[in-house]
Coordinates of C-alpha atoms in Angstrom, one line a residue:
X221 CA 1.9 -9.7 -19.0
X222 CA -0.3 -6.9 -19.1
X223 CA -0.1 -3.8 -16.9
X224 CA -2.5 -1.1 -16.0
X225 CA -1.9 2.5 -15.4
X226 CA -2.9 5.7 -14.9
X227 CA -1.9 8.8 -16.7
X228 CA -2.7 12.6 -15.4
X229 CA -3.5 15.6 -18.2
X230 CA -2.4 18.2 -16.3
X231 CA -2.0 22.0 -16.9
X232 CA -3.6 25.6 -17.4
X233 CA -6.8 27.0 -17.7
X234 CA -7.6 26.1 -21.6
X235 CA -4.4 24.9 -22.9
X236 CA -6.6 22.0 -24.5
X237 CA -6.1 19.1 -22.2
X238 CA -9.5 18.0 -23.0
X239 CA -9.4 18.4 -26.6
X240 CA -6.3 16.7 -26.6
X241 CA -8.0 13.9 -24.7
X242 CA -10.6 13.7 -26.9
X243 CA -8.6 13.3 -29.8
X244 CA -6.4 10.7 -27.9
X245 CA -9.5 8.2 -26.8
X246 CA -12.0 9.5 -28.5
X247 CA -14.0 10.7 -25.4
X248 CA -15.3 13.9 -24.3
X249 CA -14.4 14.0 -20.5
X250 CA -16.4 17.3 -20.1
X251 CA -19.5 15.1 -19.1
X252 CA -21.5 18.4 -16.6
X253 CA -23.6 20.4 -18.5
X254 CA -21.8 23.6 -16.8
X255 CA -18.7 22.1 -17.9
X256 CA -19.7 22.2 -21.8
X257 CA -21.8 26.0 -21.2
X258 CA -18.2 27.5 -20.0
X259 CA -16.1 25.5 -21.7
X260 CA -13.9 24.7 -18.7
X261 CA -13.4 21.4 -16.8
X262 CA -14.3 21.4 -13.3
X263 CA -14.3 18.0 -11.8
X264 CA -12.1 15.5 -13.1
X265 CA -12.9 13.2 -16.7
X266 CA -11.6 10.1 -17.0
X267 CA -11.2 7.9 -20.7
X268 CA -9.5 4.7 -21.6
X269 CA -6.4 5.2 -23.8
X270 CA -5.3 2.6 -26.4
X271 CA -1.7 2.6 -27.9
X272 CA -0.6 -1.2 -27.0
X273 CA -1.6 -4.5 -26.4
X274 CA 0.6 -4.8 -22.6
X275 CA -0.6 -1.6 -21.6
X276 CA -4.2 -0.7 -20.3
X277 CA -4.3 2.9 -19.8
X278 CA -7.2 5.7 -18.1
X279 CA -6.4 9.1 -18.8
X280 CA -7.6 11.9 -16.2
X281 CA -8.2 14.9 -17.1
X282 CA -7.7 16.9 -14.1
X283 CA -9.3 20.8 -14.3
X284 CA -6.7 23.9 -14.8
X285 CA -8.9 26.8 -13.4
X286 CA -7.5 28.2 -9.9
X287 CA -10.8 27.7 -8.0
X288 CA -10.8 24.2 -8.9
X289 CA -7.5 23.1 -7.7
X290 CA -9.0 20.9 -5.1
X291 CA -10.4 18.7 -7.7
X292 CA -7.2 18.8 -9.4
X293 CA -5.1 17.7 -6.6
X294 CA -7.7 14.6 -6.3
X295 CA -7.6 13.7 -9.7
X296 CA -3.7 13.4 -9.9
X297 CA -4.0 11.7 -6.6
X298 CA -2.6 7.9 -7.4
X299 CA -1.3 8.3 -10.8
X300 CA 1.6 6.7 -12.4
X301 CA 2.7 9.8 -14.8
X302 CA 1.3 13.3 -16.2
X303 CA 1.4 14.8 -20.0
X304 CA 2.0 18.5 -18.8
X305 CA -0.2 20.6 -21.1
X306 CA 1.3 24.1 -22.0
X307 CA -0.4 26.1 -25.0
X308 CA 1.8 27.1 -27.7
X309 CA 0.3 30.7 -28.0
X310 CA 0.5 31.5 -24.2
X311 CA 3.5 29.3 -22.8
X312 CA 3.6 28.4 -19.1
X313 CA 1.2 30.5 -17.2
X314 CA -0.2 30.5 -13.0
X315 CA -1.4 27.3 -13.1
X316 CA 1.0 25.4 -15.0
X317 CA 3.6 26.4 -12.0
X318 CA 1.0 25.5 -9.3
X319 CA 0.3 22.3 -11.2
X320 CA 4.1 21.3 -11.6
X321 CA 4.3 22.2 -7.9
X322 CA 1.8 20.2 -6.9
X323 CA 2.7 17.1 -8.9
X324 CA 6.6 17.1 -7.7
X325 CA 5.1 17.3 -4.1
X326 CA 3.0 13.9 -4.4
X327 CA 6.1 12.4 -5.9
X328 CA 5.5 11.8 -9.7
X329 CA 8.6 11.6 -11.4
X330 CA 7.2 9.6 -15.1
X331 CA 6.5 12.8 -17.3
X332 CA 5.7 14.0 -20.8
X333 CA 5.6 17.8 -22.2
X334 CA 2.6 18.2 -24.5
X335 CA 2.8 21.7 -26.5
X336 CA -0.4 22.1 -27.9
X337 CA -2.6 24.6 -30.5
X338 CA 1.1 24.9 -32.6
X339 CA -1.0 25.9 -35.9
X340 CA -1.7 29.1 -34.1
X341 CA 1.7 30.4 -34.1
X342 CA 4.8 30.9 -36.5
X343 CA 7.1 28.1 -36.7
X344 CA 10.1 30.3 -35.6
X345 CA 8.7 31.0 -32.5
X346 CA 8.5 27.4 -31.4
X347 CA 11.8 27.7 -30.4
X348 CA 11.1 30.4 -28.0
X349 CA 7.9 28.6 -26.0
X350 CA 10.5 25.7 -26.1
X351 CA 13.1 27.7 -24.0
X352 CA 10.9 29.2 -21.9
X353 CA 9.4 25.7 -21.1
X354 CA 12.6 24.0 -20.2
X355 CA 13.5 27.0 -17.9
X356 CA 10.7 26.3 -16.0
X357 CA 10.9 23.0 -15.3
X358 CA 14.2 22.8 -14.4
X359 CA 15.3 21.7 -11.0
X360 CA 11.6 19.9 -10.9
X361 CA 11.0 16.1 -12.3
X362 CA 10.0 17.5 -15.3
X363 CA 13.6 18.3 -16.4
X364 CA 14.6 15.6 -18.7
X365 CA 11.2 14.8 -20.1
X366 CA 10.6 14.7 -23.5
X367 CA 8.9 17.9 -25.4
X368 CA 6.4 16.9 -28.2
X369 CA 4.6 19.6 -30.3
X370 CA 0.7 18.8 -31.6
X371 CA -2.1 20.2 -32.8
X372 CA -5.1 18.2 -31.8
X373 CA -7.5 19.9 -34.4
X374 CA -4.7 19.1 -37.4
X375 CA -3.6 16.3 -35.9
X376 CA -0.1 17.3 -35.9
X377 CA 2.2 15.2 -33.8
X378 CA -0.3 12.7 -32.3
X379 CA 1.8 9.9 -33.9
X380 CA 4.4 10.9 -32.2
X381 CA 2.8 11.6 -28.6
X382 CA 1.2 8.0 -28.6
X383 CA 4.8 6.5 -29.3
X384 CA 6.6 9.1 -25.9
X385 CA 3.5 7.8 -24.2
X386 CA 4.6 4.2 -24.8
X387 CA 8.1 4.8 -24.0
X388 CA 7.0 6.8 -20.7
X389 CA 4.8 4.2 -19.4
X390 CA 8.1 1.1 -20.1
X391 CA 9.2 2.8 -17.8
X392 CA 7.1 2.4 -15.2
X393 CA 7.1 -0.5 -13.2
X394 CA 3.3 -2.3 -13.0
X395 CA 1.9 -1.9 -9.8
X396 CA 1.5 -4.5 -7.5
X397 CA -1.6 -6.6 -7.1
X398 CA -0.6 -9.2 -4.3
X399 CA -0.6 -6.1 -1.7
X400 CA -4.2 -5.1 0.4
X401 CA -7.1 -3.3 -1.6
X402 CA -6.8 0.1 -1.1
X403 CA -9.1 2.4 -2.9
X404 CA -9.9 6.2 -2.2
X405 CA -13.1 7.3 -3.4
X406 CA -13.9 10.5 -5.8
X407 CA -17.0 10.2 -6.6
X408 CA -20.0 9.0 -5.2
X409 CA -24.0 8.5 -7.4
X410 CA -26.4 5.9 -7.6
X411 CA -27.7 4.1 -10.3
X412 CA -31.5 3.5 -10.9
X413 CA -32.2 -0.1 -9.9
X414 CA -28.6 -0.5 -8.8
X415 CA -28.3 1.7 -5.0
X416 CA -25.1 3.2 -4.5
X417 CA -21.7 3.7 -7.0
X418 CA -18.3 4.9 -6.5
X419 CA -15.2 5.2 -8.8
X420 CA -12.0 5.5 -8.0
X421 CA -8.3 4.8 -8.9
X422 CA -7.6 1.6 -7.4
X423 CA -4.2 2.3 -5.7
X424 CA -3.2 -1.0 -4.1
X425 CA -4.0 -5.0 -4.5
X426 CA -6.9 -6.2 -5.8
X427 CA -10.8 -6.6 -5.3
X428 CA -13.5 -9.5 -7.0
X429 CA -16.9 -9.1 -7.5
X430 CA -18.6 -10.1 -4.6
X431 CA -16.3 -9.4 -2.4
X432 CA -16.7 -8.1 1.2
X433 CA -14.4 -4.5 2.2
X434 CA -14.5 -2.0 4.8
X435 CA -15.3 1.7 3.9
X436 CA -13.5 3.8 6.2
X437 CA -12.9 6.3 8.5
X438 CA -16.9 5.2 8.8
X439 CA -15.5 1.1 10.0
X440 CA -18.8 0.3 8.0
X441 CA -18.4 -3.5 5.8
X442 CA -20.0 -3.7 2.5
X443 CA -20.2 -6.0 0.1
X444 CA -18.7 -5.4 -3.9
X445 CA -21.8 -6.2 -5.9
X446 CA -20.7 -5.5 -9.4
X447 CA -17.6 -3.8 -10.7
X448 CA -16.8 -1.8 -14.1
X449 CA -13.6 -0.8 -15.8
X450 CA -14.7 2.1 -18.2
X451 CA -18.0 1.0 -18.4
X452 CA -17.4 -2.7 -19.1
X453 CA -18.5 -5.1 -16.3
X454 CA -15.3 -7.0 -14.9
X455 CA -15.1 -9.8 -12.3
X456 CA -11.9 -8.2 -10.8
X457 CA -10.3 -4.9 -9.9
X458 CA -6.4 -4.6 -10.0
X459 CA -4.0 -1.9 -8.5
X460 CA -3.8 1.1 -11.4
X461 CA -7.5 0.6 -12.9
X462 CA -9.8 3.2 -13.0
X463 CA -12.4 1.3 -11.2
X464 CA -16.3 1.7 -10.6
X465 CA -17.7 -0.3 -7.8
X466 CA -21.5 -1.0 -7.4
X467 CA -21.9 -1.2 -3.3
X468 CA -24.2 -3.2 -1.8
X469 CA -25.0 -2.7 1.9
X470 CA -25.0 1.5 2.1
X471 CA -26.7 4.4 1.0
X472 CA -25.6 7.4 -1.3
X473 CA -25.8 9.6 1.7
X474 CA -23.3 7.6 3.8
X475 CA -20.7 8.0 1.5
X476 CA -18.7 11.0 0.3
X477 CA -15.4 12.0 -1.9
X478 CA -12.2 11.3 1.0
X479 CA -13.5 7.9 2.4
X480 CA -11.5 4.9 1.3
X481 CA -12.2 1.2 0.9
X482 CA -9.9 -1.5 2.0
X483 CA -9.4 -5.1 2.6
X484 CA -7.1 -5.4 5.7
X485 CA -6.6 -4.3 9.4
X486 CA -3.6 -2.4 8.7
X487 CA -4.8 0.6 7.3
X488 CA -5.9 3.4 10.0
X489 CA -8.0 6.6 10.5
X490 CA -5.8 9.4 12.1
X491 CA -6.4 12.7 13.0
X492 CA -3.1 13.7 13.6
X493 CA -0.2 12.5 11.6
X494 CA 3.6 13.6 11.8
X495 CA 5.1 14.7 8.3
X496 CA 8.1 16.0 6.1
X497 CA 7.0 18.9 4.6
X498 CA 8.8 20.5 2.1
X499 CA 7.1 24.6 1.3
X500 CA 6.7 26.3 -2.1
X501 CA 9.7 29.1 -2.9
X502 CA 7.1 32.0 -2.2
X503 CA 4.6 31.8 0.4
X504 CA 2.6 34.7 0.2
X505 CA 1.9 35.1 4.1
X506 CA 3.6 33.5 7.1
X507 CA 2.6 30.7 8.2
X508 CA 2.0 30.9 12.4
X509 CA 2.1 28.2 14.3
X510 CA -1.1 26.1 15.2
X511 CA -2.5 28.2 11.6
X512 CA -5.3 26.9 10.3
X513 CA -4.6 24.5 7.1
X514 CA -6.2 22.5 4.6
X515 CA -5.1 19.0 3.5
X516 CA -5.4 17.2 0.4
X517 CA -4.7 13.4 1.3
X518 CA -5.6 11.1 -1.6
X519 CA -9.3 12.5 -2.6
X520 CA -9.4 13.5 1.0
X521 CA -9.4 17.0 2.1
X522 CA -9.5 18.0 5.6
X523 CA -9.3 21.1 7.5
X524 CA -7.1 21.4 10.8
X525 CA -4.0 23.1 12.4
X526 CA -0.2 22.7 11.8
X527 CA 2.4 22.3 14.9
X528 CA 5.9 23.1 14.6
X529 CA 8.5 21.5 16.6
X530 CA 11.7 23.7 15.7
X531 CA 10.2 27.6 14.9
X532 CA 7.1 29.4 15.5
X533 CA 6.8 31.0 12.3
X534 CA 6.9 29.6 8.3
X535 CA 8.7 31.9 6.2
X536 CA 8.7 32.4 2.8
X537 CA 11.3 30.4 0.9
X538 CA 12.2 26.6 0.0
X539 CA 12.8 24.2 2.7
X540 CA 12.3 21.3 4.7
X541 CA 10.1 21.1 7.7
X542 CA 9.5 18.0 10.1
X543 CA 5.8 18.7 12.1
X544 CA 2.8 17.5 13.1
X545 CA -1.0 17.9 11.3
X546 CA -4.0 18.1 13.5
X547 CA -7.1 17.4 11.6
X548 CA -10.5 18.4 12.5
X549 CA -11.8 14.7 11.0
X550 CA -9.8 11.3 10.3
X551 CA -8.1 10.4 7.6
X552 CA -7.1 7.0 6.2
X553 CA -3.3 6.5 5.5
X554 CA -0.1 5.1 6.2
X555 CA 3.5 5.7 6.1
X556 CA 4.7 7.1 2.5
X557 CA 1.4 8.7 1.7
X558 CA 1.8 11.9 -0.2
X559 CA 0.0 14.8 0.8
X560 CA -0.5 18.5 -0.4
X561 CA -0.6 21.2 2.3
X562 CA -2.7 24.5 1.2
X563 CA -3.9 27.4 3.4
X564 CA -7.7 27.9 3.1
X565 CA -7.6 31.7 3.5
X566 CA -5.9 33.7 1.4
X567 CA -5.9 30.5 -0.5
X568 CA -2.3 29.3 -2.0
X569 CA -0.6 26.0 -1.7
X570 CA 1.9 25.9 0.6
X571 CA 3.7 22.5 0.2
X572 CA 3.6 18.9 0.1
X573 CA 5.4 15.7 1.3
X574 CA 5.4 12.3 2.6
X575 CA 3.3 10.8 5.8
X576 CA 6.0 9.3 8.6
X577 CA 3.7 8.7 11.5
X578 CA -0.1 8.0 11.8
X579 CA -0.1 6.3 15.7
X580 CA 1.2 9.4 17.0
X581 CA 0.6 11.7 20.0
X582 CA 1.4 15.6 20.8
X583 CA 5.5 16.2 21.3
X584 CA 7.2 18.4 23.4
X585 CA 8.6 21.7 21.0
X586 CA 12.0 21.4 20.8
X587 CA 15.1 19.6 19.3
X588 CA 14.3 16.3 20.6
X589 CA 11.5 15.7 18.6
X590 CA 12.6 16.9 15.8
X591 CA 15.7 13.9 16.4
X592 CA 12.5 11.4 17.0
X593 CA 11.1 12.4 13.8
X594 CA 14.3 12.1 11.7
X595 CA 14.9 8.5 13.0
X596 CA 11.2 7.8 11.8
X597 CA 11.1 9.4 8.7
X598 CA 14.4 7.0 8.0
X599 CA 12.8 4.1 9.5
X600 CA 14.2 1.1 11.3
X601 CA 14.9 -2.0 9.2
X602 CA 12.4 -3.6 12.0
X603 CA 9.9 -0.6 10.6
X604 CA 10.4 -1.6 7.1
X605 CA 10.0 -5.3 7.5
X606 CA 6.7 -5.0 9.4
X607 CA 5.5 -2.2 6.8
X608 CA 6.2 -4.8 3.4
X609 CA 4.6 -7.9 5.5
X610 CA 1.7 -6.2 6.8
X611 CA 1.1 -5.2 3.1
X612 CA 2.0 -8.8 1.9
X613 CA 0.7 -10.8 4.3
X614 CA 4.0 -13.1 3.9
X615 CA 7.2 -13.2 2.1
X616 CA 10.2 -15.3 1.6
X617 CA 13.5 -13.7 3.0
X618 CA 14.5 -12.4 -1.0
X619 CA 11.1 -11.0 -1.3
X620 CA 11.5 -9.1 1.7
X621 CA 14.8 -7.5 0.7
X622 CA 13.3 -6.7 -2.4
X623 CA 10.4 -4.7 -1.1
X624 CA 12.0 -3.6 1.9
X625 CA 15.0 -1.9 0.4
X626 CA 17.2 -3.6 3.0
X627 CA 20.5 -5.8 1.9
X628 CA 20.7 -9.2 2.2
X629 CA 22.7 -8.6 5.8
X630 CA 20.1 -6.0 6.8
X631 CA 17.1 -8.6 6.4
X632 CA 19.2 -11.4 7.6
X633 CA 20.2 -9.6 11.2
X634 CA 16.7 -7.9 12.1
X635 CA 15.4 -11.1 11.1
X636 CA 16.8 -12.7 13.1
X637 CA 16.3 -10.1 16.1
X638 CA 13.0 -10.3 15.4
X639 CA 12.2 -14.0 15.7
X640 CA 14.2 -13.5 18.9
X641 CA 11.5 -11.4 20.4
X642 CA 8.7 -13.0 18.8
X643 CA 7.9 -10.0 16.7
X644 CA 7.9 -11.9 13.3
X645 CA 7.2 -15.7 12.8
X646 CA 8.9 -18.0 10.6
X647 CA 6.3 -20.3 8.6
X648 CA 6.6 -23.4 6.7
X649 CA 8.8 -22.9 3.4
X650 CA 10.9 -20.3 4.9
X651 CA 7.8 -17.8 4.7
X652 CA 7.9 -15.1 7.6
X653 CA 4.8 -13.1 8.8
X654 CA 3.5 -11.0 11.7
X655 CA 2.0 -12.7 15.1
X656 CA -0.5 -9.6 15.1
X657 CA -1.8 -10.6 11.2
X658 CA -2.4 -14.2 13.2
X659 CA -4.1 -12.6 16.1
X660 CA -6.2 -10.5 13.7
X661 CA -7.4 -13.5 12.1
X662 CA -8.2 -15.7 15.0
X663 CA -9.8 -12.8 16.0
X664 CA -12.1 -12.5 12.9
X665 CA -12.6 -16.6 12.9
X666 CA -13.7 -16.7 16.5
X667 CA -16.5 -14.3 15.9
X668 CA -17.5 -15.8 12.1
X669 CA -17.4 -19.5 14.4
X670 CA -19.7 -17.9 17.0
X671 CA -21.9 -16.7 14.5
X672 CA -22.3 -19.8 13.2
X673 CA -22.5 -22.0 16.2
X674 CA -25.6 -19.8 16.8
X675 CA -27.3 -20.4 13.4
X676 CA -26.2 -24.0 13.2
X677 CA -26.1 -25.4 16.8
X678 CA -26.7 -29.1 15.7
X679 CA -23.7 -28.9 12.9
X680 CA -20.2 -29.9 14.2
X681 CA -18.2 -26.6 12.6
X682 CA -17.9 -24.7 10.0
X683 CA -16.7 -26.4 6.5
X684 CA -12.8 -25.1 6.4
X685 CA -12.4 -25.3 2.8
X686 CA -15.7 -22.5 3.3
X687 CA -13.2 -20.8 6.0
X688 CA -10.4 -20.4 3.4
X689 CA -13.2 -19.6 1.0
X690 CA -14.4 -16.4 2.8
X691 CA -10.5 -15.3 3.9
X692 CA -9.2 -15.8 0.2
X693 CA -8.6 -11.9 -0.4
X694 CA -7.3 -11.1 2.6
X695 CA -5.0 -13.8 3.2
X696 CA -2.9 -16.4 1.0
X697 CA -4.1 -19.7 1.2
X698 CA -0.9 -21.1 2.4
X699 CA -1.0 -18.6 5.4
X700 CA -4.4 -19.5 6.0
X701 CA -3.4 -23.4 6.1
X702 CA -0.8 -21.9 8.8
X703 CA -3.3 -20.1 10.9
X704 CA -5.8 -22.8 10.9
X705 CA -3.0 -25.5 11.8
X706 CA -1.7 -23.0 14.4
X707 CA -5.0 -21.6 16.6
X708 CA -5.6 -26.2 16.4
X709 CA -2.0 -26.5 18.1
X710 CA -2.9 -23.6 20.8
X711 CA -5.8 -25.0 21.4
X712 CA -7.9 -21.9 20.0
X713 CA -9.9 -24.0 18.2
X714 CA -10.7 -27.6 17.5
X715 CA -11.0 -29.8 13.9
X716 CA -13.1 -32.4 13.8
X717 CA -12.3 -33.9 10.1
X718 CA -13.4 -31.0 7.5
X719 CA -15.3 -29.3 10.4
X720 CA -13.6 -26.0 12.6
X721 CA -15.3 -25.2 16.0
X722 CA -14.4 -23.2 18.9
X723 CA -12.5 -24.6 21.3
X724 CA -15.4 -25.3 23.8
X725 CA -18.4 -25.7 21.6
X726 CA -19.9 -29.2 21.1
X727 CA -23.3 -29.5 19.3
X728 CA -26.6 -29.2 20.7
X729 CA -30.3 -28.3 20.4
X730 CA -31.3 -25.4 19.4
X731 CA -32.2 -22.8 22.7
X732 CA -35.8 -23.8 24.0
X733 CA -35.9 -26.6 21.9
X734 CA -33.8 -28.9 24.6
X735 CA -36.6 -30.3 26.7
X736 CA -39.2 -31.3 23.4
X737 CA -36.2 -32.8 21.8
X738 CA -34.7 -34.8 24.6
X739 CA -38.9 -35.8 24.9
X740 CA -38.1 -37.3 21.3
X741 CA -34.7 -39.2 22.4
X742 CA -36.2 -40.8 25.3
X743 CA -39.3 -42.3 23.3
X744 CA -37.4 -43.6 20.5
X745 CA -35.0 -45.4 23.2
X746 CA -37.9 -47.1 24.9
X747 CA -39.4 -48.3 22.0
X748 CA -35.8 -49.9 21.2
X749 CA -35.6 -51.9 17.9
X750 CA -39.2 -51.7 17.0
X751 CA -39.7 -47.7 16.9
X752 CA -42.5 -46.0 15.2
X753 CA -41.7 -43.3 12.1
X754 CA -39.6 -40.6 13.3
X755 CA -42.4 -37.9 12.3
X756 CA -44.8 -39.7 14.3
X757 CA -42.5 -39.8 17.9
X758 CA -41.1 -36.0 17.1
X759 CA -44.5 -35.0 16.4
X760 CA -46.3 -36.2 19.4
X761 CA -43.7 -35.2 21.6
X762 CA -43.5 -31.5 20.0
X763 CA -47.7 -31.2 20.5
X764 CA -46.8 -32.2 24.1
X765 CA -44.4 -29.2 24.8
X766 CA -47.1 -26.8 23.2

C-alpha cells in the first residue's frame, strides 16, 4: 500500500535548504521573482520527492529569515517530519534554535540532521559542527536523529540522505484517510478560465473531484471542481498530499490564508479556546495577563489576548501553563490541535502546545479551574470515544480501542455507560456511533427532501440510491443504510419502494397549477373510455385558465 507524506526543510537563513531541494526533486521552490533577486525564500515552496515506490512524498521548503517566521510556522504546519538544515561553515545559528523550538512545540518527533556546503570547510573540523549540533539538540526531539553530511553542489552524500529519508519516513505511520476532510488553506490565486484555487496540505480524510465541502469560519459550501497533486490532475485527495483544489462557487476575494475546508459538522470556529502551553527557556519580556498575543493555528494566525488562571505574570523560564486564548476572529480546530504562541511586539515566540477546549466560556481565576482544565486536558474515556467516532463516523468496539487509546475494559465499561444514557448507539454488526451524527443527518435530509419536494411536487421522493449517492463522503454507506432505516422506524420519513419523502408530503400539482389541472382530470373522467388525445383535453383546459 502506498502512503503519502509530507516532509519540512527547515532551518537558517541560507544554510541551503533550497538548493538542497533542488538537487533532491529537481525543483526550484523559489518561484517569486523577489525571492530569486534576494536570494532568500519568503513564502513557502513545495516539490514532489521520489526515493520509493510506497512512498509519495512533497517536500516544503519553509523560509529561514526572522521576519518571515510566520510563513514558516504555516508551512511546517501538518507535516509528518523535518530534514533540519544547519550549514557546515556557520553551525547552528538564531533561527535554527527558533526553528527547533517551533517544531518541538507542534509535536514533530520524525527527524533528520542535514549538514550542508561540507566542501567549504576542512574535514577535521567536521567533527566540531558535529558536537556543537548534538549539543543543541539535546533534550528536544531532535536528539537521536540521524546526522548526514552533503554537499548539494558536489553531490556529496545525497545517496545517503535519500536512503535516512526512507528509513525516517518507515517510521511513520500513513495517515488516515477514513477520518473527515480537513484541509487548512495557504494559499489562495485564480487561474485564467478556471475562478478561484487553493493548495494546501490535506491533514485529515479524503476529498473527490466534484465534491461538495464547507469553507470555514465563513459556513460558506462550495463545490471541488478539479483537484491537482503537484500539478497532475487527480480524481481524489488523501490525508498527507500536498493538494490544489479548483473551487467552484467563490471568489478570490472571499478566501484568504487561515480558512479551512471540511466535510463534517464536527469541526468548529472558536474564538476562545482553553490550552497547555508550555513557554520558550528565555522570554525576553514578561508576559502580563490579558497581553496582547499572536497565534499561529494551522495556516491561521490570529491576534487576541491570553488569560491566566493561576498567576498574573509569565516569567521567563521553561514551564507548563494551563490558560485560556481570546481571539479577536475564529478559528477552526479541535481538541489536539497544535499551536504556536508569539508576542506581536517586541516580536519573539513565546511557546506552543496542544488545543483542550474549543466550546468553552470565561472561568473564574483561581485553583478550580486550573483542576477543570487538568481533567480536560486528560480527557474522559466518554471524551475520547465521542472524539474517534465523530472523526469515524462508526467503529467496531476493537477499532475504537485502537484509536481511542482506551483498554479493552476501558471501552467495554463507558460503553456500556454510554448506551445506558443514550449517548452512543449500537448499530447492526456491532458498529457504535453518535445519536447527534444521526440527528445531523436527518437534519441535512429533511431540508435536501424539502428542496426537492418543491422542485419535483408530482414525483413520489427522492431516488435513495441518489440519497446515499450525495452522503457518500460524509457518511459510510452502511451507516447511511442505518439512518435511512432508522428516521423510516421514527416515522421521520416515509419509503415508498426506491422513493424517500417527508413524513407528511404526498404528491401534488405544482402551486397555481391546481385548478387548470384538476380542469384536465375532470374532462378526461366525463369523456370515460372514449377520451380525446391528452394534448388536446390539457390544452383546452390550460387556454381556459388563461
Amino acid at each position: 500500500m502506498k502512503h503519502t507524506y509530507t516532509i519540512g526543510m527547515a532551518g537558517h537563513i541560507d544554510h541551503g535548504k533550497t538548493t538542497l531541494t533542488k538537487v533532491l526533486t529537481d525543483i526550484d521552490t523559489d518561484r517569486l521573482q523577489e525571492e530569486k533577486e534576494r536570494n532568500i525564500s519568503i513564502e513557502p515552496g513545495f516539490a514532489p520527492l521520489s526515493i520509493h515506490e510506497e512512498m509519495d512524498i512533497s517536500i516544503i521548503d519553509v523560509p529561514g529569515h526572522e521576519r518571515f517566521i510566520r510563513q514558516m510556522i504555516a508551512g511546517v504546519a501538518g507535516i509528518d517530519g523535518v530534514i533540519l538544515v544547519v550549514a557546515a561553515d556557520e553551525g547552528v545559528m538564531p533561527q535554527t534554535r527558533e526553528h527547533l523550538e517551533i517544531l518541538s512545540f507542534l509535536g514533530i518527533t520524525h527527524s533528520l540532521i542535514a549538514v550542508t556546503k561540507v566542501d567549504r570547510v576542512e574535514e577535521e573540523l567536521l567533527e566540531l559542527v558535529e558536537e556543537d549540533i548534538r549539543e543543541e539538540v539535546q533534550g528536544t526531539p531532535f536528539e537521536q536523529a540521524d546526522l548526514v553530511f552533503v554537499d548539494s553542489l558536489s553531490g556529496k552524500g545525497l545517496d545517503l540522505l535519500k536512503s535516512r529519508i526512507q528509513k525516517m519516513m518507515k517510521g511513520v505511520p500513513g495517515r488516515d484517510p477514513k477520518g473527515a476532510f480537513r484541509l487548512p488553506i495557504d494559499q489562495v490565486f485564480t487561474v485564467h478560465g478556471q475562478g478561484t484555487v487553493v493548495r494546501g496540505t490535506v491533514y485529515e480524510g479524503k476529498i473527490a473531484e466534484g465534491e461538495t465541502v464547507n469553507l470555514l469560519p465563513a459556513q460558506k459550501t462550495v463545490r471541488a471542481r478539479q483537484l491537482q497533486v503537484h500539478k497532475q490532475p487527480v480524481r481524489e485527495g488523501i490525508a498527507g498530499q500536498r493538494l490544489a483544489i479548483n473551487l467552484g462557487g467563490i471568489d478570490k476575494e472571499e478566501v484568504e490564508r487561515g480558512d479551512v475546508l471540511v466535510s463534517a459538522d464536527h469541526y468548529v470556529s472558536a474564538d476562545t479556546i482553553d490550552v497547555e502551553l508550555t513557554t520558550v527557556d528565555a522570554i525576553k519580556f514578561p508576559l502580563k495577563q490579558r497581553g496582547y498575543i499572536k497565534l499561529h493555528l494551522g495556516t491561521a494566525e490570529v491576534y487576541g489576548k491570553i488569560v491566566f488562571f493561576d498567576r498574573n505574570v509569565l516569567e521567563a523560564g521553561k514551564k507548563r501553563v494551563l490558560c485560556q486564548v481570546r481571539l479577536d476572529e475564529p478559528v477552526v480546530t479541535k481538541r489536539g490541535d497544535r499551536f504556536i504562541l508569539r508576542r506581536p511586539t517586541p516580536v519573539e515566540t513565546i511557546g506552543g502546545g496542544m488545543v483542550i477546549n474549543t466550546d468553552t466560556q470565561k472561568y473564574k481565576f483561581g485553583q478550580e479551574t486550573i483542576d477543570k482544565l487538568e481533567k480536560d486536558l486528560e480527557g474522559t474515556p466518554e471524551d475520547r470515544i465521542k472524539d474517534v467516532l465523530l472523526e469515524y463516523k462508526w467503529l467496531r468496539k476493537d477499532e475504537i480501542v485502537k484509536h481511542s487509546g482506551l483498554t479493552a475494559d476501558e471501552a467495554e465499561e463507558t460503553l456500556s455507560l454510554m448506551l445506558d444514557r443514550e449517548t452512543v448507539i449500537e448499530v447492526k454488526n456491532q458498529m457504535f456511533t453518535l445519536p447527534d451524527l444521526f440527528g445531523n443527518f436527518m437534519d441535512r435530509l429533511r431540508e435536501s427532501l424539502e428542496t426537492f419536494h418543491t422542485a419535483y411536487p408530482l414525483r413520489a421522493g427522492k431516488n435513495k440510491s441518489e440519497i446515499l449517492q450525495e452522503n457518500k463522503e460524509s457518511y459510510p454507506k452502511g451507516l447511511l443504510e442505518h439512518f435511512l432505516d432508522s428516521g423510516i422506524q421514527k416515522e421521520l420519513i416515509k419509503r415508498n419502494n426506491q422513493y424517500i419523502a417527508l413524513k407528511n408530503f404526498t404528491p401534488h400539482f405544482p402551486k397555481g397549477w391546481e385548478s387548470r389541472m384538476e380542469n384536465v382530470v375532470t374532462a378526461l373522467q366525463r369523456e370515460g373510455l372514449f377520451v380525446s388525445p391528452f394534448e388536446e383535453t390539457a390544452g383546452n383546459n390550460l387556454c381556459q385558465t388563461i
